[in-house]
Amino acid sequence: MNNFIISNLQKLKNKKIQNPEIDLRILLNNSKYTESEIILSNFNLDQINIEHFNSTLNRRLANEPISKIINNKSFWKDDFYVNQFVLDPRPETEAIIEECLNIIKTKDSHIKILDIGTGSGAIAISLAREFNNSHITAIDISDQAIEVAKKNIIDKNLYEKIELKKTTIDHMNGKFDLIVSNPPYLSKQDHENVSIEIKNFEPKIALDGGEDGLNFYREFAKKIPNIMIKDAYLIIEIGEKQFNDCKDIFSYSGLNFLKKVQDLQKKDRIMVFSKL
Ligand code: GLN
């Protein structure tokens, strides 16, 4: 390997960046002039815009996640534009899509779906792709997140299927067949203890669930049943220690708890309810 690669790898290792080879390769490819893929073993300096590379490497050395630097994160079957104003879609959230597929058996049914706190739009867009005849409303309270979701929806040509609105559930008056959400659910304490990558580069508005992390679930239990048709489903993401609290919170909501789903690390992650 040439010296340029060796010395930059060393910089990443010195900062204890977890996958230095992978990250270096991604950053080199993000700065390349040429069409062909750069691999570390045959790299040559003419292939990249060195200033661009150096500035992105410095961002990585300051712990900024790769996704925020290259403005791209994969989720389900697509790549999404992301920036500092939206939470990166995470692999554990894909279980929401899987559960929707388990529950709604016919992919071409004409269902009305609501995604609360859409952020990058990853959940709404993935559902629009899976359910051909669905009509999706995606809402968020952040102007900047709405801009990101809009970009993703337009990039993927889905503006006829997904209606994007800057609003809250208080202002929703339609009735839905399926409601999904990955709301902010970190407690104050959890937010203090997250990694620097999350603390400094993920938007607090997407993580902060109030003192005990449960504020959004309390609000959902009160308001969501009113905007569900009979037999509609609610599928939400929860924090790993929130299952019992959420079960209590929803016990008087008029929703029937159907199941919980754990993520690959065997942590409680998704809850599924139906309207009685
Ligand atoms: N899973 C996220 C995290 O660990 C939290 C997501 C959320 O609050 N919705 O940081």
mmCIF file of N, CA and C and ligand atoms in Angstrom, residues 87 90 92 182-186 194 198 206-208 237 269, ligand 1:
data_model
loop_
_atom_site.group_PDB
_atom_site.id
_atom_site.type_symbol
_atom_site.label_atom_id
_atom_site.label_comp_id
_atom_site.label_asym_id
_atom_site.label_seq_id
_atom_site.Cartn_x
_atom_site.Cartn_y
_atom_site.Cartn_z
ATOM 1 N N LEU A 87 -32.362 12.185 11.791
ATOM 2 C CA LEU A 87 -31.753 10.987 12.361
ATOM 3 C C LEU A 87 -31.452 10.015 11.219
ATOM 4 N N ARG A 90 -31.986 3.639 10.867
ATOM 5 C CA ARG A 90 -31.158 2.577 11.434
ATOM 6 C C ARG A 90 -31.694 1.206 11.064
ATOM 7 N N GLU A 92 -32.338 -1.373 12.830
ATOM 8 C CA GLU A 92 -33.390 -1.948 13.690
ATOM 9 C C GLU A 92 -34.782 -1.413 13.335
ATOM 10 N N ASN A 182 -41.341 6.076 14.461
ATOM 11 C CA ASN A 182 -40.147 5.916 15.276
ATOM 12 C C ASN A 182 -39.935 7.270 15.955
ATOM 13 N N PRO A 183 -40.639 7.486 17.076
ATOM 14 C CA PRO A 183 -40.577 8.820 17.700
ATOM 15 C C PRO A 183 -39.284 8.989 18.490
ATOM 16 N N PRO A 184 -38.986 10.212 18.940
ATOM 17 C CA PRO A 184 -37.843 10.378 19.846
ATOM 18 C C PRO A 184 -38.159 9.632 21.140
ATOM 19 N N TYR A 185 -37.234 8.823 21.631
ATOM 20 C CA TYR A 185 -37.548 8.081 22.864
ATOM 21 C C TYR A 185 -36.412 8.001 23.870
ATOM 22 N N LEU A 186 -35.384 8.805 23.702
ATOM 23 C CA LEU A 186 -34.323 8.764 24.714
ATOM 24 C C LEU A 186 -34.726 9.613 25.918
ATOM 25 N N VAL A 194 -25.156 8.935 25.272
ATOM 26 C CA VAL A 194 -24.947 8.387 23.923
ATOM 27 C C VAL A 194 -23.531 8.697 23.428
ATOM 28 N N ILE A 198 -23.425 10.270 17.996
ATOM 29 C CA ILE A 198 -24.855 10.590 18.079
ATOM 30 C C ILE A 198 -25.042 11.966 18.724
ATOM 31 N N ALA A 206 -34.849 14.739 17.296
ATOM 32 C CA ALA A 206 -35.275 13.408 16.856
ATOM 33 C C ALA A 206 -35.050 12.337 17.926
ATOM 34 N N LEU A 207 -34.402 12.721 19.019
ATOM 35 C CA LEU A 207 -34.025 11.733 20.050
ATOM 36 C C LEU A 207 -34.667 11.985 21.399
ATOM 37 N N ASP A 208 -34.984 13.240 21.676
ATOM 38 C CA ASP A 208 -35.369 13.664 23.012
ATOM 39 C C ASP A 208 -36.835 13.338 23.306
ATOM 40 N N GLU A 237 -41.703 2.067 17.097
ATOM 41 C CA GLU A 237 -40.417 1.668 17.664
ATOM 42 C C GLU A 237 -40.347 2.161 19.107
ATOM 43 N N ARG A 269 -37.904 -3.845 20.618
ATOM 44 C CA ARG A 269 -37.714 -2.717 19.697
ATOM 45 C C ARG A 269 -39.000 -2.224 19.047
HETATM 46 N N1 GLN B 1 -32.189 4.242 18.370
HETATM 47 C C1 GLN B 1 -31.816 5.615 18.481
HETATM 48 C C2 GLN B 1 -30.519 5.726 19.226
HETATM 49 O O1 GLN B 1 -29.986 4.857 19.735
HETATM 50 C C3 GLN B 1 -32.893 6.424 19.124
HETATM 51 C C4 GLN B 1 -33.966 6.636 18.149
HETATM 52 C C5 GLN B 1 -35.124 7.406 18.680
HETATM 53 O O2 GLN B 1 -35.100 8.124 19.697
HETATM 54 N N2 GLN B 1 -36.162 7.270 17.974
HETATM 55 O O3 GLN B 1 -29.878 6.660 19.316
#
